[in-house]
């Protein structure tokens, strides 16, 4: 390995956001990167020479020695912690959840295991909060059609009744003492409800109020009867009127689409041949660059251009045939040809006969998120390649392909500088024309020797928009 390779591997090792531990067959830590030291609460170099069991909770150390010995007998790439509760022990004695990827390697003739460690504390906490919140809200929403609420003059819940005693207990814990407006994020709806209460209090006459609210089955319409009690408090009785609102379905769909202005929304008619678009909102036009009049009456497959060999397309087609909802992420293309990752959620709309008549599609440009996922995945792969001591040309080609995946309109290459000769040589250029690569092979660096020759000579970034006219490329 030459000095440049060693520097590259060392740089990746030091800069990795994942903890990296290099451990020998006896369980001794030979090297830990800064992220690994910080994760377990140790100073620089403090982990070197310690047993890896020191990072394992005391009650599991004996078992860990056995697991380590078994692994050494049959070493292979392995991930741990995704389906089990794997814990690490910090220097201060605190525990934290983690995931580990193990990769066997040979460094300077010695068999070692390279462990990539990720602290999953934040992710697990977020997942637990989400599960808790969803379970709690589900129990509330499913009980709403049969609920009776008592509200005081301050518009706070003071009593809740339900035929299901378990649900009633949950509702009482969640609602009692809280304002009714805590559960309505729509300012206009909250104002409408407040006005209805004021009218009941002023006139003594009951008021009927209709409003939408989501439950486990989707968006439903409710009728709320507000009655003034003799003690000055209010009684609210909710009734599910979804079936009565079926006749207003088309208007409801249009309103829902308009209210979701941040997402691209289209509605297609499944009763017409080729399922044409009958409605698209302004956000769809902003995302794709297509004017609404250009796409009305067409099937939305034009967004796929010629890139139709995607398994997600087949999954979406099957969902449409079965009349089922579906969410996929597709490679789509704007009117100017720019690739973007499109998260599409389609939902069937039923007519009065409970037959699918339309599909509503909600589109979200998730290009940035998808690129981050690809970068994270490829970064881990590069670290594994480095740990496995794969050849530099293979790593360079993987880097080039990663760049081209993230920016499909680009063709990238990596050149190697022979410092002794002052010449450039191709290291990886899988998609550049062979004639181009051959023409710059072995070129000497200098102040006006193309883009790369000049950049290598000046050690500065060089940008060229047209090599046919740029003076750097005259020779």
Tab-separated table of C-alpha atoms in Angstrom:
chain	number	residue	atom	x	y	z
A	1	UNK	CA	0.000	0.000	0.000
A	2	UNK	CA	1.432	3.393	-0.907
A	3	UNK	CA	1.260	6.515	1.264
A	4	UNK	CA	-1.753	7.974	-0.557
A	5	UNK	CA	-3.862	4.863	0.126
A	6	UNK	CA	-2.831	4.835	3.766
A	7	UNK	CA	-3.791	8.502	4.140
A	8	UNK	CA	-7.152	7.844	2.477
A	9	UNK	CA	-7.970	4.947	4.802
A	10	UNK	CA	-6.811	6.891	7.857
A	11	UNK	CA	-8.910	9.898	6.841
A	12	UNK	CA	-12.039	7.792	6.443
A	13	UNK	CA	-11.337	6.027	9.748
A	14	UNK	CA	-10.925	9.318	11.612
A	15	UNK	CA	-13.864	11.134	9.954
A	16	UNK	CA	-16.479	8.365	10.169
A	17	UNK	CA	-19.599	9.268	12.164
A	18	UNK	CA	-19.978	5.597	13.038
A	19	UNK	CA	-17.896	4.167	15.835
A	20	UNK	CA	-15.187	1.825	14.498
A	21	UNK	CA	-13.379	-0.683	16.697
A	22	UNK	CA	-10.582	-2.966	15.485
A	23	UNK	CA	-10.409	-6.041	17.766
A	24	UNK	CA	-8.019	-9.015	17.731
A	25	UNK	CA	-8.926	-12.659	18.282
A	26	UNK	CA	-8.452	-12.372	22.051
A	27	UNK	CA	-10.937	-9.528	22.296
A	28	UNK	CA	-8.336	-6.801	22.747
A	29	UNK	CA	-9.149	-3.437	21.145
A	30	UNK	CA	-6.265	-2.549	18.840
A	31	UNK	CA	-7.677	0.749	17.606
A	32	UNK	CA	-10.795	2.885	18.035
A	33	UNK	CA	-11.730	5.890	15.946
A	34	UNK	CA	-12.784	9.233	17.531
A	35	UNK	CA	-16.504	8.514	17.044
A	36	UNK	CA	-16.168	5.170	18.831
A	37	UNK	CA	-14.224	6.691	21.723
A	38	UNK	CA	-16.768	9.490	22.153
A	39	UNK	CA	-19.702	7.080	21.911
A	40	UNK	CA	-18.423	5.024	24.850
A	41	UNK	CA	-17.138	8.061	26.788
A	42	UNK	CA	-13.376	7.523	26.511
A	43	UNK	CA	-10.545	9.935	25.753
A	44	UNK	CA	-8.356	9.607	22.658
A	45	UNK	CA	-6.355	6.364	22.770
A	46	UNK	CA	-7.874	5.311	26.090
A	47	UNK	CA	-9.645	2.264	24.596
A	48	UNK	CA	-6.525	0.874	22.922
A	49	UNK	CA	-5.423	-2.321	24.637
A	50	UNK	CA	-8.632	-2.787	26.643
A	51	UNK	CA	-10.812	-5.856	26.351
A	52	UNK	CA	-13.923	-5.330	24.255
A	53	UNK	CA	-15.942	-6.904	27.106
A	54	UNK	CA	-15.338	-3.680	29.040
A	55	UNK	CA	-17.912	-2.099	26.689
A	56	UNK	CA	-20.469	-4.851	27.456
A	57	UNK	CA	-22.834	-4.742	30.478
A	58	UNK	CA	-21.362	-6.804	33.321
A	59	UNK	CA	-24.182	-9.344	33.376
A	60	UNK	CA	-23.518	-10.221	29.708
A	61	UNK	CA	-19.708	-10.295	29.674
A	62	UNK	CA	-19.358	-14.031	30.288
A	63	UNK	CA	-21.803	-14.819	27.469
A	64	UNK	CA	-20.077	-12.318	25.214
A	65	UNK	CA	-16.755	-14.144	25.545
A	66	UNK	CA	-18.457	-17.306	24.307
A	67	UNK	CA	-20.135	-15.448	21.434
A	68	UNK	CA	-16.790	-13.903	20.487
A	69	UNK	CA	-15.035	-17.259	20.466
A	70	UNK	CA	-17.790	-18.775	18.308
A	71	UNK	CA	-17.540	-15.879	15.884
A	72	UNK	CA	-13.749	-16.250	15.613
A	73	UNK	CA	-14.214	-19.877	14.589
A	74	UNK	CA	-16.504	-18.873	11.715
A	75	UNK	CA	-15.912	-15.176	11.020
A	76	UNK	CA	-18.201	-13.510	8.480
A	77	UNK	CA	-19.944	-10.185	7.841
A	78	UNK	CA	-22.744	-9.894	10.362
A	79	UNK	CA	-25.155	-7.247	11.641
A	80	UNK	CA	-26.489	-7.301	15.203
A	81	UNK	CA	-28.958	-5.230	17.185
A	82	UNK	CA	-31.737	-4.821	14.609
A	83	UNK	CA	-33.924	-7.604	16.002
A	84	UNK	CA	-32.558	-7.779	19.563
A	85	UNK	CA	-32.010	-5.401	22.470
A	86	UNK	CA	-28.252	-4.899	22.260
A	87	UNK	CA	-26.785	-2.546	24.877
A	88	UNK	CA	-23.403	-0.865	25.265
A	89	UNK	CA	-21.718	0.278	28.484
A	90	UNK	CA	-20.236	3.775	28.643
A	91	UNK	CA	-17.224	4.707	30.731
A	92	UNK	CA	-19.505	6.443	33.245
A	93	UNK	CA	-21.514	3.255	33.765
A	94	UNK	CA	-24.598	4.271	31.754
A	95	UNK	CA	-26.132	1.937	29.183
A	96	UNK	CA	-27.299	2.794	25.673
A	97	UNK	CA	-28.861	0.800	22.784
A	98	UNK	CA	-26.734	0.117	19.742
A	99	UNK	CA	-26.393	-1.757	16.481
A	100	UNK	CA	-23.165	-3.436	15.407
A	101	UNK	CA	-21.852	-4.649	12.050
A	102	UNK	CA	-18.934	-7.083	12.225
A	103	UNK	CA	-16.473	-7.596	9.366
A	104	UNK	CA	-13.510	-9.992	9.547
A	105	UNK	CA	-10.261	-8.667	8.084
A	106	UNK	CA	-6.517	-9.250	7.988
A	107	UNK	CA	-4.286	-6.298	8.831
A	108	UNK	CA	-0.509	-6.668	8.620
A	109	UNK	CA	-0.901	-10.442	8.689
A	110	UNK	CA	-3.056	-10.443	11.824
A	111	UNK	CA	-6.676	-11.641	11.819
A	112	UNK	CA	-8.917	-8.985	13.287
A	113	UNK	CA	-12.577	-8.071	13.459
A	114	UNK	CA	-13.706	-4.575	12.467
A	115	UNK	CA	-16.847	-3.515	14.352
A	116	UNK	CA	-18.983	-0.625	13.075
A	117	UNK	CA	-21.109	0.705	15.983
A	118	UNK	CA	-24.211	2.948	15.803
A	119	UNK	CA	-25.889	4.545	18.863
A	120	UNK	CA	-29.644	4.024	18.288
A	121	UNK	CA	-30.882	5.932	21.362
A	122	UNK	CA	-32.585	8.778	19.486
A	123	UNK	CA	-34.197	6.483	16.940
A	124	UNK	CA	-35.577	4.090	19.557
A	125	UNK	CA	-36.941	6.950	21.679
A	126	UNK	CA	-38.686	8.419	18.647
A	127	UNK	CA	-40.166	5.033	17.703
A	128	UNK	CA	-41.439	4.441	21.245
A	129	UNK	CA	-43.062	7.886	21.399
A	130	UNK	CA	-44.685	7.351	18.002
A	131	UNK	CA	-46.076	3.936	18.981
A	132	UNK	CA	-47.369	5.319	22.262
A	133	UNK	CA	-48.979	8.311	20.574
A	134	UNK	CA	-50.578	6.264	17.791
A	135	UNK	CA	-52.005	3.707	20.228
A	136	UNK	CA	-53.380	6.444	22.437
A	137	UNK	CA	-54.951	8.425	19.602
A	138	UNK	CA	-56.403	5.301	18.007
A	139	UNK	CA	-58.291	4.400	21.179
A	140	UNK	CA	-59.699	7.924	21.337
A	141	UNK	CA	-60.706	8.219	17.705
A	142	UNK	CA	-62.361	4.810	17.512
A	143	UNK	CA	-64.587	5.748	20.448
A	144	UNK	CA	-65.729	9.144	19.134
A	145	UNK	CA	-68.992	8.091	17.375
A	146	UNK	CA	-70.489	6.891	20.648
A	147	UNK	CA	-69.113	9.619	22.875
A	148	UNK	CA	-70.871	12.181	25.057
A	149	UNK	CA	-68.806	15.066	26.400
A	150	UNK	CA	-69.520	17.533	29.195
A	151	UNK	CA	-67.787	20.912	28.742
A	152	UNK	CA	-67.591	23.741	31.298
A	153	UNK	CA	-67.832	27.472	30.624
A	154	UNK	CA	-64.060	27.644	30.032
A	155	UNK	CA	-64.558	25.132	27.180
A	156	UNK	CA	-62.699	22.428	29.129
A	157	UNK	CA	-63.624	18.742	29.289
A	158	UNK	CA	-65.044	17.860	32.734
A	159	UNK	CA	-66.692	14.505	31.956
A	160	UNK	CA	-66.711	11.843	29.260
A	161	UNK	CA	-69.117	8.948	28.724
A	162	UNK	CA	-68.739	5.846	26.577
A	163	UNK	CA	-70.340	2.373	26.520
A	164	UNK	CA	-66.802	0.947	26.578
A	165	UNK	CA	-65.517	1.412	30.134
A	166	UNK	CA	-61.867	0.833	29.176
A	167	UNK	CA	-62.028	3.460	26.450
A	168	UNK	CA	-63.867	5.809	28.782
A	169	UNK	CA	-61.047	5.547	31.324
A	170	UNK	CA	-58.474	6.359	28.646
A	171	UNK	CA	-60.518	9.298	27.412
A	172	UNK	CA	-60.942	10.668	30.910
A	173	UNK	CA	-57.199	10.503	31.496
A	174	UNK	CA	-56.475	12.263	28.206
A	175	UNK	CA	-59.231	14.876	27.967
A	176	UNK	CA	-60.343	15.925	31.439
A	177	UNK	CA	-59.147	19.411	32.283
A	178	UNK	CA	-57.989	20.189	28.740
A	179	UNK	CA	-59.520	22.705	26.351
A	180	UNK	CA	-61.514	21.436	23.390
A	181	UNK	CA	-59.387	23.689	21.178
A	182	UNK	CA	-56.282	21.647	21.995
A	183	UNK	CA	-57.542	19.038	19.521
A	184	UNK	CA	-58.368	21.314	16.593
A	185	UNK	CA	-55.360	22.646	14.690
A	186	UNK	CA	-57.541	24.279	12.020
A	187	UNK	CA	-57.936	27.920	13.106
A	188	UNK	CA	-61.111	28.451	11.065
A	189	UNK	CA	-62.744	25.313	12.482
A	190	UNK	CA	-61.754	26.295	16.015
A	191	UNK	CA	-63.329	29.727	15.505
A	192	UNK	CA	-66.497	28.129	14.113
A	193	UNK	CA	-66.782	25.872	17.170
A	194	UNK	CA	-66.149	28.802	19.525
A	195	UNK	CA	-68.893	30.857	17.844
A	196	UNK	CA	-71.334	27.942	18.180
A	197	UNK	CA	-70.681	27.732	21.936
A	198	UNK	CA	-71.132	31.504	22.294
A	199	UNK	CA	-74.495	31.333	20.472
A	200	UNK	CA	-75.743	28.479	22.666
A	201	UNK	CA	-74.717	30.329	25.817
A	202	UNK	CA	-76.325	33.593	24.657
A	203	UNK	CA	-79.634	32.197	23.350
A	204	UNK	CA	-80.021	28.999	25.355
A	205	UNK	CA	-80.866	27.168	22.128
A	206	UNK	CA	-78.982	24.054	21.011
A	207	UNK	CA	-76.779	24.276	17.942
A	208	UNK	CA	-75.807	21.703	15.324
A	209	UNK	CA	-72.258	21.740	14.018
A	210	UNK	CA	-70.802	19.536	11.285
A	211	UNK	CA	-67.060	19.011	10.983
A	212	UNK	CA	-64.559	16.444	9.662
A	213	UNK	CA	-62.250	14.443	11.907
A	214	UNK	CA	-59.867	11.567	11.089
A	215	UNK	CA	-60.251	8.152	12.675
A	216	UNK	CA	-58.736	4.714	12.144
A	217	UNK	CA	-60.772	4.179	8.952
A	218	UNK	CA	-59.962	7.526	7.346
A	219	UNK	CA	-61.533	10.954	7.276
A	220	UNK	CA	-65.119	10.952	8.577
A	221	UNK	CA	-67.826	13.595	8.961
A	222	UNK	CA	-69.393	14.200	12.365
A	223	UNK	CA	-72.445	16.048	13.560
A	224	UNK	CA	-72.061	17.665	16.977
A	225	UNK	CA	-75.126	18.761	18.920
A	226	UNK	CA	-74.259	21.399	21.540
A	227	UNK	CA	-76.768	21.764	24.394
A	228	UNK	CA	-76.737	24.163	27.368
A	229	UNK	CA	-77.334	22.353	30.663
A	230	UNK	CA	-79.127	23.813	33.646
A	231	UNK	CA	-75.877	24.183	35.578
A	232	UNK	CA	-74.351	26.376	32.866
A	233	UNK	CA	-72.167	23.623	31.426
A	234	UNK	CA	-72.459	22.219	27.903
A	235	UNK	CA	-73.333	18.749	26.617
A	236	UNK	CA	-71.901	17.602	23.274
A	237	UNK	CA	-73.245	14.527	21.494
A	238	UNK	CA	-71.357	13.292	18.457
A	239	UNK	CA	-72.942	11.372	15.588
A	240	UNK	CA	-71.211	9.842	12.574
A	241	UNK	CA	-72.837	11.314	9.437
A	242	UNK	CA	-70.283	10.051	6.916
A	243	UNK	CA	-72.868	8.108	4.917
A	244	UNK	CA	-75.089	11.166	4.686
A	245	UNK	CA	-72.204	13.154	3.232
A	246	UNK	CA	-71.565	10.690	0.392
A	247	UNK	CA	-73.542	12.882	-1.985
A	248	UNK	CA	-71.000	15.671	-1.405
A	249	UNK	CA	-68.061	13.379	-2.111
A	250	UNK	CA	-66.744	15.133	-5.210
A	251	UNK	CA	-66.760	18.515	-3.516
A	252	UNK	CA	-65.105	17.024	-0.442
A	253	UNK	CA	-62.347	15.477	-2.551
A	254	UNK	CA	-61.687	18.782	-4.306
A	255	UNK	CA	-61.567	20.657	-0.993
A	256	UNK	CA	-59.211	18.128	0.480
A	257	UNK	CA	-56.915	18.464	-2.507
A	258	UNK	CA	-56.925	22.250	-2.260
A	259	UNK	CA	-56.214	22.104	1.467
A	260	UNK	CA	-53.135	19.929	0.804
A	261	UNK	CA	-51.468	22.622	-1.269
A	262	UNK	CA	-47.957	21.690	-0.153
A	263	UNK	CA	-48.242	18.311	-1.872
A	264	UNK	CA	-48.926	17.615	-5.511
A	265	UNK	CA	-52.408	16.135	-5.850
A	266	UNK	CA	-54.077	14.488	-8.822
A	267	UNK	CA	-57.402	12.691	-9.234
A	268	UNK	CA	-57.844	10.023	-11.918
A	269	UNK	CA	-61.041	8.461	-13.224
A	270	UNK	CA	-60.771	4.665	-13.165
A	271	UNK	CA	-64.015	4.280	-15.126
A	272	UNK	CA	-62.455	5.886	-18.200
A	273	UNK	CA	-60.001	4.137	-20.526
A	274	UNK	CA	-56.347	4.524	-19.473
A	275	UNK	CA	-57.378	6.218	-16.194
A	276	UNK	CA	-57.007	9.879	-17.271
A	277	UNK	CA	-56.184	12.747	-14.916
A	278	UNK	CA	-59.299	14.834	-14.270
A	279	UNK	CA	-57.796	17.162	-11.667
A	280	UNK	CA	-54.344	18.397	-10.644
A	281	UNK	CA	-53.540	21.119	-8.150
A	282	UNK	CA	-51.044	23.943	-8.468
A	283	UNK	CA	-48.449	22.158	-6.322
A	284	UNK	CA	-48.346	19.300	-8.838
A	285	UNK	CA	-47.482	21.812	-11.545
A	286	UNK	CA	-44.796	23.394	-9.365
A	287	UNK	CA	-43.203	20.025	-8.589
A	288	UNK	CA	-43.228	18.606	-12.135
A	289	UNK	CA	-43.090	21.719	-14.327
A	290	UNK	CA	-46.131	20.568	-16.337
A	291	UNK	CA	-49.036	22.971	-16.780
A	292	UNK	CA	-52.378	21.589	-15.717
A	293	UNK	CA	-53.860	21.979	-19.192
A	294	UNK	CA	-50.971	19.916	-20.604
A	295	UNK	CA	-51.736	16.827	-18.517
A	296	UNK	CA	-55.520	16.828	-18.068
A	297	UNK	CA	-56.976	13.789	-19.839
A	298	UNK	CA	-53.639	11.910	-19.886
A	299	UNK	CA	-52.396	8.937	-17.885
A	300	UNK	CA	-49.771	10.001	-15.339
A	301	UNK	CA	-47.177	7.550	-16.690
A	302	UNK	CA	-45.594	10.435	-18.623
A	303	UNK	CA	-43.750	11.252	-15.378
A	304	UNK	CA	-41.811	7.997	-15.754
A	305	UNK	CA	-40.365	8.979	-19.154
A	306	UNK	CA	-38.487	5.895	-20.425
A	307	UNK	CA	-37.528	4.751	-16.918
A	308	UNK	CA	-40.341	2.223	-16.514
A	309	UNK	CA	-38.404	-0.814	-15.341
A	310	UNK	CA	-39.167	-0.107	-11.672
A	311	UNK	CA	-40.730	-2.734	-9.409
A	312	UNK	CA	-42.628	0.006	-7.571
A	313	UNK	CA	-44.590	0.758	-10.751
A	314	UNK	CA	-45.832	-2.825	-10.840
A	315	UNK	CA	-46.792	-2.598	-7.143
A	316	UNK	CA	-48.794	0.584	-7.778
A	317	UNK	CA	-50.475	-0.940	-10.844
A	318	UNK	CA	-51.499	-3.984	-8.812
A	319	UNK	CA	-52.940	-1.759	-6.062
A	320	UNK	CA	-55.043	0.127	-8.630
A	321	UNK	CA	-56.330	-3.150	-10.098
A	322	UNK	CA	-57.308	-4.354	-6.612
A	323	UNK	CA	-58.756	-0.992	-5.591
A	324	UNK	CA	-56.356	-0.715	-2.648
A	325	UNK	CA	-54.286	2.165	-1.215
A	326	UNK	CA	-50.580	2.133	-1.882
A	327	UNK	CA	-47.471	4.231	-1.174
A	328	UNK	CA	-44.344	3.943	-3.318
A	329	UNK	CA	-41.257	6.004	-4.152
A	330	UNK	CA	-40.564	6.302	-7.889
A	331	UNK	CA	-37.912	7.832	-10.102
A	332	UNK	CA	-39.900	10.473	-11.969
A	333	UNK	CA	-38.875	13.193	-14.396
A	334	UNK	CA	-39.897	16.819	-14.621
A	335	UNK	CA	-40.871	18.496	-17.856
A	336	UNK	CA	-37.264	19.671	-18.365
A	337	UNK	CA	-35.995	16.095	-17.913
A	338	UNK	CA	-34.671	16.541	-14.361
A	339	UNK	CA	-34.872	13.393	-12.237
A	340	UNK	CA	-36.647	13.627	-8.895
A	341	UNK	CA	-37.699	10.991	-6.363
A	342	UNK	CA	-41.462	11.059	-6.025
A	343	UNK	CA	-43.226	9.581	-2.994
A	344	UNK	CA	-46.729	8.779	-4.230
A	345	UNK	CA	-49.641	7.748	-2.023
A	346	UNK	CA	-52.754	6.623	-3.879
A	347	UNK	CA	-56.120	6.130	-2.210
A	348	UNK	CA	-59.284	4.683	-3.801
A	349	UNK	CA	-62.486	6.724	-3.676
A	350	UNK	CA	-65.747	4.750	-3.498
A	351	UNK	CA	-69.062	5.774	-5.026
A	352	UNK	CA	-72.535	5.198	-3.550
A	353	UNK	CA	-72.359	1.531	-4.586
A	354	UNK	CA	-69.062	1.050	-2.728
A	355	UNK	CA	-67.256	0.661	-6.041
A	356	UNK	CA	-63.960	2.364	-6.787
A	357	UNK	CA	-64.675	5.308	-9.066
A	358	UNK	CA	-61.555	7.436	-8.659
A	359	UNK	CA	-58.085	7.398	-7.195
A	360	UNK	CA	-56.567	10.363	-5.459
A	361	UNK	CA	-52.773	10.564	-5.659
A	362	UNK	CA	-50.719	12.679	-3.268
A	363	UNK	CA	-47.173	13.368	-4.430
A	364	UNK	CA	-44.207	14.519	-2.387
A	365	UNK	CA	-40.748	15.357	-3.756
A	366	UNK	CA	-38.426	13.334	-1.459
A	367	UNK	CA	-35.282	13.748	-3.566
A	368	UNK	CA	-33.229	15.147	-0.700
A	369	UNK	CA	-34.300	12.374	1.676
A	370	UNK	CA	-33.633	9.683	-0.916
A	371	UNK	CA	-30.203	11.118	-1.712
A	372	UNK	CA	-29.343	11.121	1.994
A	373	UNK	CA	-30.406	7.466	2.241
A	374	UNK	CA	-28.227	6.600	-0.744
A	375	UNK	CA	-25.295	8.563	0.682
A	376	UNK	CA	-25.621	6.820	4.055
A	377	UNK	CA	-25.854	3.393	2.433
A	378	UNK	CA	-22.927	4.026	0.098
A	379	UNK	CA	-20.811	5.555	2.899
A	380	UNK	CA	-21.241	2.404	4.948
A	381	UNK	CA	-20.319	0.304	1.916
A	382	UNK	CA	-17.168	2.380	1.322
A	383	UNK	CA	-16.148	1.945	4.951
A	384	UNK	CA	-16.643	-1.802	4.585
A	385	UNK	CA	-14.528	-1.807	1.417
A	386	UNK	CA	-11.805	0.096	3.246
A	387	UNK	CA	-11.981	-2.252	6.220
A	388	UNK	CA	-11.738	-5.244	3.872
A	389	UNK	CA	-8.634	-3.687	2.257
A	390	UNK	CA	-10.132	-3.703	-1.203
A	391	UNK	CA	-8.043	-2.181	-3.968
A	392	UNK	CA	-8.101	1.576	-4.434
A	393	UNK	CA	-9.411	1.401	-8.051
A	394	UNK	CA	-12.447	-0.593	-6.862
A	395	UNK	CA	-13.173	1.948	-4.126
A	396	UNK	CA	-12.704	4.820	-6.588
A	397	UNK	CA	-15.118	3.270	-9.100
A	398	UNK	CA	-17.705	2.772	-6.352
A	399	UNK	CA	-17.309	6.456	-5.403
A	400	UNK	CA	-17.803	7.499	-9.043
A	401	UNK	CA	-20.912	5.355	-9.404
A	402	UNK	CA	-22.275	6.834	-6.177
A	403	UNK	CA	-21.850	10.373	-7.526
A	404	UNK	CA	-23.527	9.408	-10.798
A	405	UNK	CA	-26.420	7.798	-8.915
A	406	UNK	CA	-27.006	10.965	-6.911
A	407	UNK	CA	-26.673	13.159	-10.019
A	408	UNK	CA	-27.735	11.049	-13.054
A	409	UNK	CA	-27.049	13.889	-15.500
A	410	UNK	CA	-23.342	13.777	-14.620
A	411	UNK	CA	-20.515	11.550	-15.860
A	412	UNK	CA	-17.710	11.435	-13.297
A	413	UNK	CA	-14.123	10.213	-13.108
A	414	UNK	CA	-11.248	10.070	-10.615
A	415	UNK	CA	-7.666	10.591	-11.797
A	416	UNK	CA	-4.539	9.497	-9.939
A	417	UNK	CA	-1.604	11.930	-9.736
A	418	UNK	CA	1.865	10.476	-10.199
A	419	UNK	CA	3.735	13.056	-8.127
A	420	UNK	CA	7.150	11.854	-9.224
A	421	UNK	CA	6.358	12.256	-12.931
A	422	UNK	CA	3.819	15.042	-12.558
A	423	UNK	CA	1.290	13.159	-14.714
A	424	UNK	CA	-2.374	12.152	-14.390
A	425	UNK	CA	-3.679	8.624	-14.861
A	426	UNK	CA	-7.211	7.257	-14.928
A	427	UNK	CA	-8.278	5.539	-11.719
A	428	UNK	CA	-12.020	5.227	-12.352
A	429	UNK	CA	-14.213	6.480	-15.198
A	430	UNK	CA	-16.818	3.771	-15.881
A	431	UNK	CA	-19.100	5.851	-18.088
A	432	UNK	CA	-16.859	8.404	-19.805
A	433	UNK	CA	-16.078	7.754	-23.485
A	434	UNK	CA	-13.026	5.568	-23.856
A	435	UNK	CA	-11.513	7.989	-26.361
A	436	UNK	CA	-11.764	10.824	-23.836
A	437	UNK	CA	-10.087	8.811	-21.081
A	438	UNK	CA	-7.305	7.722	-23.439
A	439	UNK	CA	-6.734	11.284	-24.617
A	440	UNK	CA	-5.929	12.548	-21.118
A	441	UNK	CA	-4.078	9.438	-19.918
A	442	UNK	CA	-0.582	10.348	-18.743
A	443	UNK	CA	-1.065	14.068	-19.393
A	444	UNK	CA	1.410	16.294	-17.559
A	445	UNK	CA	-0.067	18.756	-15.092
A	446	UNK	CA	0.411	22.453	-15.653
A	447	UNK	CA	-1.176	25.911	-15.342
A	448	UNK	CA	-3.210	25.515	-18.559
A	449	UNK	CA	-3.603	21.790	-19.047
A	450	UNK	CA	-7.351	21.184	-19.130
A	451	UNK	CA	-9.519	21.097	-16.018
A	452	UNK	CA	-7.859	18.314	-14.020
A	453	UNK	CA	-4.284	19.127	-15.065
A	454	UNK	CA	-4.732	22.721	-13.996
A	455	UNK	CA	-6.491	21.783	-10.720
A	456	UNK	CA	-3.737	19.305	-9.807
A	457	UNK	CA	-1.052	21.906	-10.586
A	458	UNK	CA	-2.667	24.857	-8.799
A	459	UNK	CA	-4.252	22.750	-6.041
A	460	UNK	CA	-7.425	24.775	-6.494
A	461	UNK	CA	-10.926	24.009	-7.718
A	462	UNK	CA	-11.332	24.514	-11.477
A	463	UNK	CA	-14.742	24.889	-13.149
A	464	UNK	CA	-15.097	24.699	-16.933
A	465	UNK	CA	-18.508	25.083	-18.555
A	466	UNK	CA	-17.464	24.303	-22.149
A	467	UNK	CA	-14.226	22.480	-22.932
A	468	UNK	CA	-14.606	23.346	-26.614
A	469	UNK	CA	-14.111	27.069	-25.977
A	470	UNK	CA	-12.353	27.323	-22.614
A	471	UNK	CA	-8.694	28.465	-22.962
A	472	UNK	CA	-7.565	25.789	-20.514
A	473	UNK	CA	-8.408	23.205	-23.194
A	474	UNK	CA	-6.828	24.909	-26.238
A	475	UNK	CA	-3.844	22.609	-26.202
